Short mmCIF file of C-alpha atoms and ligand atoms in Angstrom, two decimals:
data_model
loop_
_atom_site.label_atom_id
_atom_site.label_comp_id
_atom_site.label_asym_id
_atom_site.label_seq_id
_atom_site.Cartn_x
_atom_site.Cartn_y
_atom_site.Cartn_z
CA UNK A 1 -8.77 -5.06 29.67
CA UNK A 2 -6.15 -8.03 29.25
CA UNK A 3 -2.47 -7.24 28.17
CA UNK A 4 -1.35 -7.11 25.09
CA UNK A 5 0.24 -10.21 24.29
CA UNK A 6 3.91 -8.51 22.99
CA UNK A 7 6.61 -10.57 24.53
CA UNK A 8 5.90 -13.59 22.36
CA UNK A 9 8.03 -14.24 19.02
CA UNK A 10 5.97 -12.21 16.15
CA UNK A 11 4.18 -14.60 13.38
CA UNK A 12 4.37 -12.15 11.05
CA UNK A 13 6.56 -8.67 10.27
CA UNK A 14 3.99 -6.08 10.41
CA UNK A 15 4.88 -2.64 8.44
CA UNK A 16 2.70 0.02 8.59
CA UNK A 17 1.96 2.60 5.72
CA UNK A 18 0.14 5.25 6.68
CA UNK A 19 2.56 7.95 6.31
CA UNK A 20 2.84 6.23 2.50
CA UNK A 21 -0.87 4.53 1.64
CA UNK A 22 -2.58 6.51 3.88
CA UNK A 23 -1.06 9.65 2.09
CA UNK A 24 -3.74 8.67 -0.85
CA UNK A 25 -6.51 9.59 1.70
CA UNK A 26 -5.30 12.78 2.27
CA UNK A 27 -4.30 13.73 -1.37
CA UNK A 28 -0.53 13.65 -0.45
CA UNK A 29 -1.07 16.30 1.92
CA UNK A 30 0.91 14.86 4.81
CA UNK A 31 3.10 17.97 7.42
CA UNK A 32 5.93 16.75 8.75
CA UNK A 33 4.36 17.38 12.20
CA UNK A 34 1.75 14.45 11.35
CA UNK A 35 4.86 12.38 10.38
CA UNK A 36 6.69 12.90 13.87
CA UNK A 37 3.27 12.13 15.91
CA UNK A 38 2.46 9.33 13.33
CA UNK A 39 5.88 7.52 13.64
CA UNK A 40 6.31 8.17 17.59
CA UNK A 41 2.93 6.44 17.93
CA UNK A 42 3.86 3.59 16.05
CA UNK A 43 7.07 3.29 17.26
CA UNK A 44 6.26 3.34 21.07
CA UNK A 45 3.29 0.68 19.58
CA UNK A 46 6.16 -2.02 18.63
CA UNK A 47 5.45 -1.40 14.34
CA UNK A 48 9.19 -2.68 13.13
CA UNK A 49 8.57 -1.28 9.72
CA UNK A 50 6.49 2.23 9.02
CA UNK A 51 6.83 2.82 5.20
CA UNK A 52 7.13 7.11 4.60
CA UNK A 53 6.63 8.36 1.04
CA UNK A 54 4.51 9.79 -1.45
CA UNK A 55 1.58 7.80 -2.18
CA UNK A 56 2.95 6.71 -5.57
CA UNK A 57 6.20 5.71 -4.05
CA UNK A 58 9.23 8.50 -4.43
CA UNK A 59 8.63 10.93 -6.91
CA UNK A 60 5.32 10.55 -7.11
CA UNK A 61 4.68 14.43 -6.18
CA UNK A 62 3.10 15.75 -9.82
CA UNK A 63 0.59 16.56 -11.93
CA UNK A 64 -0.13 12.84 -12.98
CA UNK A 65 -0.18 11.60 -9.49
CA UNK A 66 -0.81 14.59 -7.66
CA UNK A 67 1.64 17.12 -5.85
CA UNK A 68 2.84 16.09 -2.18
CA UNK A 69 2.20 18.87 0.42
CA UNK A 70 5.38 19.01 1.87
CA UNK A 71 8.84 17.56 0.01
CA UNK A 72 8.50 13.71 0.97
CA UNK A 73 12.34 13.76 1.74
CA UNK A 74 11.40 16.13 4.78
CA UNK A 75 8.74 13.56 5.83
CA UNK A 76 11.31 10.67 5.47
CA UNK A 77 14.35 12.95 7.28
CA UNK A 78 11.59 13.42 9.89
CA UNK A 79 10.62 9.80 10.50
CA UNK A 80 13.96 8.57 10.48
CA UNK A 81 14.75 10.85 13.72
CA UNK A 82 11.88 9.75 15.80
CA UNK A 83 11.68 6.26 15.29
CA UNK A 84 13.95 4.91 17.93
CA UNK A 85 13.18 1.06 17.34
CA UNK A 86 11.51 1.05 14.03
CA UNK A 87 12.98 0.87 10.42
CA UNK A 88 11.81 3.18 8.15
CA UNK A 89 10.89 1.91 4.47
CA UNK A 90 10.02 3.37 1.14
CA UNK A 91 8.21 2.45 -1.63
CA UNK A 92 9.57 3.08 -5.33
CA UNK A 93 7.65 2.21 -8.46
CA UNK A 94 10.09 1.92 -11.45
CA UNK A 95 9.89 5.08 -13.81
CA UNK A 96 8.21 7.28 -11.14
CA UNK A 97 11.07 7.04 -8.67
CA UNK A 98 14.55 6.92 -10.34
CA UNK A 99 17.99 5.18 -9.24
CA UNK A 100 19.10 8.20 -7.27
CA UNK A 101 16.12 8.70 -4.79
CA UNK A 102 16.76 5.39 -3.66
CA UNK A 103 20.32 6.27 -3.38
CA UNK A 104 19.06 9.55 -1.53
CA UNK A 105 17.05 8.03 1.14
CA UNK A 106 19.25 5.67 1.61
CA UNK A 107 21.83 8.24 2.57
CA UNK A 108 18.49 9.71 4.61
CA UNK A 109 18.77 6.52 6.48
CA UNK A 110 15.87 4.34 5.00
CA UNK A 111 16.29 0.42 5.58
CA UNK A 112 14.01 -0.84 3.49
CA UNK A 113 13.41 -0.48 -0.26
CA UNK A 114 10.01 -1.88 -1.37
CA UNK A 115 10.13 -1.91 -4.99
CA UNK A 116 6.49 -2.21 -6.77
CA UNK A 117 5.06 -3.06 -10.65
CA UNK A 118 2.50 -3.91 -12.13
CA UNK A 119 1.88 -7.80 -11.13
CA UNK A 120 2.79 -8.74 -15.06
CA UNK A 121 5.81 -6.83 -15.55
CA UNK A 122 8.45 -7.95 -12.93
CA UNK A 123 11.34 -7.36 -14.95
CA UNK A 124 11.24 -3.18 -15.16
CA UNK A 125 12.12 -3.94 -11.25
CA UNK A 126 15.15 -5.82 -11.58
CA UNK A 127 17.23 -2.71 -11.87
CA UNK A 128 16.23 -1.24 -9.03
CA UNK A 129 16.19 -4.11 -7.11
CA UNK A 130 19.59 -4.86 -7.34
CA UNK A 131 20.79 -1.68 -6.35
CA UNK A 132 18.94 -1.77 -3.18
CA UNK A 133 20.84 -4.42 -2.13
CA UNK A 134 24.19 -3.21 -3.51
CA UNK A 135 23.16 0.13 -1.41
CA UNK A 136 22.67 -2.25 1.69
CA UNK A 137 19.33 -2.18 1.75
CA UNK A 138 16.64 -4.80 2.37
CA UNK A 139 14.65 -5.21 -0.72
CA UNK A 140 10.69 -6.07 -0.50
CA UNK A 141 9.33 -6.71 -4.00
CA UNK A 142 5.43 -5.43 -4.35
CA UNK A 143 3.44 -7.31 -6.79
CA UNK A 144 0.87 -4.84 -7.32
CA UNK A 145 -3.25 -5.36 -8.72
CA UNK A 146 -2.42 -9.27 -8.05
CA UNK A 147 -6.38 -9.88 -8.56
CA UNK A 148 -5.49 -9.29 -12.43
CA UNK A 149 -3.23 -12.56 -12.88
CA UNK A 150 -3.31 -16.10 -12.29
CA UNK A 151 -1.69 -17.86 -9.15
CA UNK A 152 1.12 -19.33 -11.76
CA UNK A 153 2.10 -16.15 -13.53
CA UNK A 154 2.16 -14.37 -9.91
CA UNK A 155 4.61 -16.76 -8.55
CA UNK A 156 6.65 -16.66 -12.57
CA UNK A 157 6.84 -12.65 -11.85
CA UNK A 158 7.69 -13.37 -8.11
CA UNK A 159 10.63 -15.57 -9.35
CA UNK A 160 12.19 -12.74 -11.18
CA UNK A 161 11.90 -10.52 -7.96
CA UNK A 162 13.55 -13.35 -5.49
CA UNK A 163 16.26 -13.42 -8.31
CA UNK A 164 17.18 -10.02 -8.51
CA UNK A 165 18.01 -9.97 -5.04
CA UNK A 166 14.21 -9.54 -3.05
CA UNK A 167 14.41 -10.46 0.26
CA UNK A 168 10.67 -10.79 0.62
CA UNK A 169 7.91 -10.57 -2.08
CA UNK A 170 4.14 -9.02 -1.84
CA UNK A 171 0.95 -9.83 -3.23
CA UNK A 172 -0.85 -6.20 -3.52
CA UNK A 173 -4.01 -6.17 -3.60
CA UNK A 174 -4.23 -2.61 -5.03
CA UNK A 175 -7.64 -3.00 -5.93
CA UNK A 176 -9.41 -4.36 -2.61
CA UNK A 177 -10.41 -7.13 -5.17
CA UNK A 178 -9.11 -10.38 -4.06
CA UNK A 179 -10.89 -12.76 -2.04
CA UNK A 180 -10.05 -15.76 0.99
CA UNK A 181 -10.41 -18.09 -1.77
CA UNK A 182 -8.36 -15.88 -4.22
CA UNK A 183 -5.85 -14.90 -1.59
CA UNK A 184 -5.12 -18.09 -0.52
CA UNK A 185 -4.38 -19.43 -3.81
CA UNK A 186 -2.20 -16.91 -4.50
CA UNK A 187 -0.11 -17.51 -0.92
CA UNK A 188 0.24 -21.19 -1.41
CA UNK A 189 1.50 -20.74 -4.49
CA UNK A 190 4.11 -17.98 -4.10
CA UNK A 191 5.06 -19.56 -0.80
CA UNK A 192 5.14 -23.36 -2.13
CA UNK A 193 7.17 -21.61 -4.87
CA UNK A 194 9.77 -19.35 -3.23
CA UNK A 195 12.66 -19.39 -1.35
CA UNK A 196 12.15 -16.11 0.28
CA UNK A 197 9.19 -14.88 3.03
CA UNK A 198 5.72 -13.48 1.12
CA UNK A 199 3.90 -11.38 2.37
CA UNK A 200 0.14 -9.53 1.80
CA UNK A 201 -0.72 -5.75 1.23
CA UNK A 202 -4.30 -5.86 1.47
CA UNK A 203 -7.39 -3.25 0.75
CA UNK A 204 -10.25 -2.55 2.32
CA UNK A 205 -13.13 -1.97 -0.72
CA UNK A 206 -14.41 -5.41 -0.49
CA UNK A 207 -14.86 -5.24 3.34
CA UNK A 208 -12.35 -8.07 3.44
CA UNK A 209 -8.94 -6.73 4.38
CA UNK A 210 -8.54 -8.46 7.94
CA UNK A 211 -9.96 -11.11 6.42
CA UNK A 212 -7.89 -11.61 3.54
CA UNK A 213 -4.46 -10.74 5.92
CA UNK A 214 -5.66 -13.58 8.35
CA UNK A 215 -6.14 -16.02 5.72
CA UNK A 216 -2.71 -14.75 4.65
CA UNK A 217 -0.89 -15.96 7.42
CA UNK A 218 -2.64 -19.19 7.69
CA UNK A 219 -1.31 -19.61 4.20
CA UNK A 220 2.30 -19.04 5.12
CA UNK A 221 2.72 -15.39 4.58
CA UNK A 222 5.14 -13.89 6.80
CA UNK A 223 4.83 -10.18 6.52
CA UNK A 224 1.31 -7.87 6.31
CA UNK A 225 1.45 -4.36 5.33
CA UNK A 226 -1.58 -2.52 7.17
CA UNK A 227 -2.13 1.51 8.15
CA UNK A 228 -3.57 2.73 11.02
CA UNK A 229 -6.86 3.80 11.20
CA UNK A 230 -7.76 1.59 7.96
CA UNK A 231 -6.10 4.90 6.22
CA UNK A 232 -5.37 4.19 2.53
CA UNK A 233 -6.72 4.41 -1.10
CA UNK A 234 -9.72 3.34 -1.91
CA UNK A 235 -11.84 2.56 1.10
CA UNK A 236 -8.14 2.10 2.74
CA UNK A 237 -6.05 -0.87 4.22
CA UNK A 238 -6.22 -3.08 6.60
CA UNK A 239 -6.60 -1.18 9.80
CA UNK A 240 -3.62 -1.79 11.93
CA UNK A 241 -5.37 -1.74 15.34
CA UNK A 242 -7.72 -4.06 14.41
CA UNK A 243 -6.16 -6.15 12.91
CA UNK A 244 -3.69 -6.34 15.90
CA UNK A 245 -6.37 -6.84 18.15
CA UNK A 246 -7.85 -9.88 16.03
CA UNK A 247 -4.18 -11.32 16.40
CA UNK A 248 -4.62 -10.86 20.06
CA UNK A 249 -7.95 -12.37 20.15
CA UNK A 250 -6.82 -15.65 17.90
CA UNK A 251 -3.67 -15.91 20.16
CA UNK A 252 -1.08 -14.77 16.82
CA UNK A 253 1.78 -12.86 18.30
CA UNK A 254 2.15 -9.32 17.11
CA UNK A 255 4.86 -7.36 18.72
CA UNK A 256 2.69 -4.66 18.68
CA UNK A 257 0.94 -3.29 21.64
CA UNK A 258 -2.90 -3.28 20.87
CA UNK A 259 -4.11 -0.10 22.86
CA UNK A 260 -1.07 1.80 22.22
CA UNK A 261 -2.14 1.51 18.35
CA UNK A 262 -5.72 2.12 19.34
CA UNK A 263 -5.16 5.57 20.53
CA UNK A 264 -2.90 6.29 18.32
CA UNK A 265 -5.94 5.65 15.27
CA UNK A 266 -8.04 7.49 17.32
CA UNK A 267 -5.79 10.30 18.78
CA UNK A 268 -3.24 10.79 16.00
CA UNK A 269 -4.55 9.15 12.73
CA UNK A 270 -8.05 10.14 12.31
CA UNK A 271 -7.71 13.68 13.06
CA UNK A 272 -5.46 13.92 10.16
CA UNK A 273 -7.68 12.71 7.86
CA UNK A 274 -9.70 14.46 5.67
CA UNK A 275 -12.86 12.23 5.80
CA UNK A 276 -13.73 8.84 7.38
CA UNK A 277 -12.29 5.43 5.58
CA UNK A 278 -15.10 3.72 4.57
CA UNK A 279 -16.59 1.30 1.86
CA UNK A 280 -18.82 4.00 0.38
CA UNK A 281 -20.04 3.65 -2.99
CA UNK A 282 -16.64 4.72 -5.05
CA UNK A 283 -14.44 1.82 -2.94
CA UNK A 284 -16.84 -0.51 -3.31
CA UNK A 285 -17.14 -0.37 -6.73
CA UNK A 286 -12.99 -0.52 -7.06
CA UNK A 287 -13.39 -3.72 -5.16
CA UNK A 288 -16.19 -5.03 -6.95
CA UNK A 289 -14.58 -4.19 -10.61
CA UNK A 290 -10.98 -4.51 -9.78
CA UNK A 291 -10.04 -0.76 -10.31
CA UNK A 292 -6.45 0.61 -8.97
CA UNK A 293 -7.24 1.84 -5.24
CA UNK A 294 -5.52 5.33 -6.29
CA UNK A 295 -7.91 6.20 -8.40
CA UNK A 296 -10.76 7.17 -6.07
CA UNK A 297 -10.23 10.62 -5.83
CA UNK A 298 -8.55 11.28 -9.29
CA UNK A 299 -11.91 9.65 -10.26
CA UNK A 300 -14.11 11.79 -8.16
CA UNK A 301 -12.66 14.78 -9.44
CA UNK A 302 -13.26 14.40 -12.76
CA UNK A 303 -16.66 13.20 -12.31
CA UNK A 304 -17.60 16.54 -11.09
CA UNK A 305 -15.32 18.17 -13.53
CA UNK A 306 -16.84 16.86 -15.85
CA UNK A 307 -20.38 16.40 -14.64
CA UNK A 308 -20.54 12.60 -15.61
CA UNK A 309 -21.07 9.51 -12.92
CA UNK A 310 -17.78 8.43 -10.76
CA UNK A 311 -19.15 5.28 -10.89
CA UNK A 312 -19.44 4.72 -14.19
CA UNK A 313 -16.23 5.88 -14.51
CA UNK A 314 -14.79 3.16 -12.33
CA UNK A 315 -16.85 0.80 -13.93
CA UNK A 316 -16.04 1.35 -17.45
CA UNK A 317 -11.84 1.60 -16.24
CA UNK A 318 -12.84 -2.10 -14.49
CA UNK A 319 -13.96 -3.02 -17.94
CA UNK A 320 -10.86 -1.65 -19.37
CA UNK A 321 -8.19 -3.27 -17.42
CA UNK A 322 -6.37 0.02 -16.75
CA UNK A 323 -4.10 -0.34 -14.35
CA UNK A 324 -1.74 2.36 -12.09
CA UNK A 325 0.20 4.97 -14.32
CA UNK A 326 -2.83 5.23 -16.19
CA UNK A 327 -4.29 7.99 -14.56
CA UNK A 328 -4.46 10.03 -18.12
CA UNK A 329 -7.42 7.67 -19.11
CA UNK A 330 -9.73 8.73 -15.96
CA UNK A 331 -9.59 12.15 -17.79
CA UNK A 332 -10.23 10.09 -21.23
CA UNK A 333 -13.51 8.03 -19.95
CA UNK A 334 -14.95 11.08 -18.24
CA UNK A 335 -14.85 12.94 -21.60
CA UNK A 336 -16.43 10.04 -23.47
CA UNK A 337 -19.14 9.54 -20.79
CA UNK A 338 -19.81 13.91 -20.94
CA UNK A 339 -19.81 13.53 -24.85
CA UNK A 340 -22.53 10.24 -25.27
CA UNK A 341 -24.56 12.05 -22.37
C1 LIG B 401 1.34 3.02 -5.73
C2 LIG B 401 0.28 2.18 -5.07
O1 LIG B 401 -0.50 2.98 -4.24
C3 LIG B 401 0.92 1.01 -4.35
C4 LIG B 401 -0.05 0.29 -3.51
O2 LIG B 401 -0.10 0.48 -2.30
C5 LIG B 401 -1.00 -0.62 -4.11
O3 LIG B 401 -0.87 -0.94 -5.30
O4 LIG B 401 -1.92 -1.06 -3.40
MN1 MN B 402 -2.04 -0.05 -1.47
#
């Protein structure tokens, strides 16, 4: 097999989530064992940027969201003493994480504060925002269920990111929803639009998360979030190793070594996981109706709680609009599909 082509300038910032997205896969359930094999893999890979936290960003350990199996600051104290080359990032959404955990994993030794809303509501991040940057951090601003507004109003709600402070803003494509044609308008626009790098966190329900991060970069996006082993809501992210690989075989620079992130999906990742990634029925149908990624297995429990169809529940929160914080109305739909049974 050829060598991995990692002495070449990167086209792109790669930052890998599995110890964050991934941690929706395994219901939060992350030890801090499978943080120090997960982030020594990735590190000895090349990743510059593995993202540690709860699946809802910090704080996210409750009864809404679901609670973490071990304290994510233990994950994030773990992570930050065996990466050796790689900066470790967190994701906060407004409201669920709170001024002082950013101050506290700052202090833990995170570099990078990705701060995430809903893709309408821009503003509630300004706060937070700002303080990353008066803490020293690098701020990422994470324009989450992107499929649900236009190009236009994506790059108006980017604006008020890049001028709070953002040193790079996301399209999220928390649903798996978007397509190359609906990714690439969004791209151009934020990056015809912005003074600062974009970048693309993409999901897998559609099939089309490679896809959509290639067509990313050929738009001008300069940073793709991905998780190894495709781990990740829904039916996951992009895959890391294959979508480092793809780089490798269209002749983009990576940083990343390819087979060092193959075994670690193989060796490290998957055995940690409770089932296999894949676009089964319940991610495809997130995809398909544009439903928050996070709600797969909040969904799946209440269907059998209830004794109702998971995919009508999906479909009738798709029809809904119901977006992430919402999690009460999965409970509320299942009810009203058990009661007109
Ligand atoms: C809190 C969400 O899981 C953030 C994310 O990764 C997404 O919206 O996608
Ligand atoms: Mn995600």
């Amino acid at each position: 097999m050829s060598a991995p082509a990692t002495a070449a300038k990167p086209a792109f910032r790669l930052t890998d989530s599995t110890l964050r997205d991934g941690s929706h896969a395994v219901a939060h359930q992350y030890t801090e064992q499978q943080a120090i094999d997960i982030v020594a893999g990735l590190d000895r890979a090349g990743v510059p940027v593995i993202e540690v936290s709860h699946g809802d960003g910090l704080g996210g350990s409750s009864f809404n969201y679901g609670f973490s199996g071990t304290d994510e600051m233990k994950l994030i104290s773990r992570a930050v003493e065996t990466a050796k080359q790689a900066k470790i990032a967190c994701l906060l959404l407004p409201g669920i994480g709170v001024a002082d955990d950013l101050k506290a994993v700052k202090d833990a030794g995170v570099q990078v504060a990705r701060i995430a809303t809903h893709c309408t509501e821009a503003d509630i991040a300004e706060q937070h925002i700002g303080m990353a940057k008066e803490l020293g951090m690098e701020a990422v601003g994470f324009l989450m269920m992107a499929h649900m507004t236009s190009p236009d109003e994506l790059l108006r709600q980017a604006l008020i990111m890049q001028e709070s402070g953002a040193d790079v803003v996301y399209c999220v494509d928390s649903a798996g929803a978007l397509t190359t044609k609906t990714v690439t308008e969004r791209i151009e626009t934020l990056v015809g639009g912005l003074d600062v790098p974009v970048g693309l966190h993409a999901h897998e329900n559609l099939s089309l998360s490679v896809a959509n991060s290639l067509t990313a970069l050929d738009h001008g996006a300069l940073h793709i979030d991905a998780c190894t082993g495709g781990a990740g809501a829904g039916a996951g992210n992009c895959p890391t190793e294959v979508f480092v690989a793809v780089c490798d075989r269209m002749g983009v620079a990576t940083g990343v070594d390819t087979m060092t992130m193959v075994d670690v999906a193989e060796e490290v990742v998957r055995p940690a996981m409770n089932r296999p990634q894949m676009v089964d029925r319940a991610a495809l149908i997130l995809g398909y109706a544009g439903v928050y990624g996070s709600f797969m297995l909040h969904s799946e429990r209440a269907a059998k709680r209830y004794g109702v169809s998971q995919a009508q529940i999906l479909i009738e929160l798709g029809k809904r609009g119901v977006v992430g914080g919402q999690e009460d109305m999965i409970i509320d739909v299942a009810l009203e599909l058990a009661a007109n049974k």
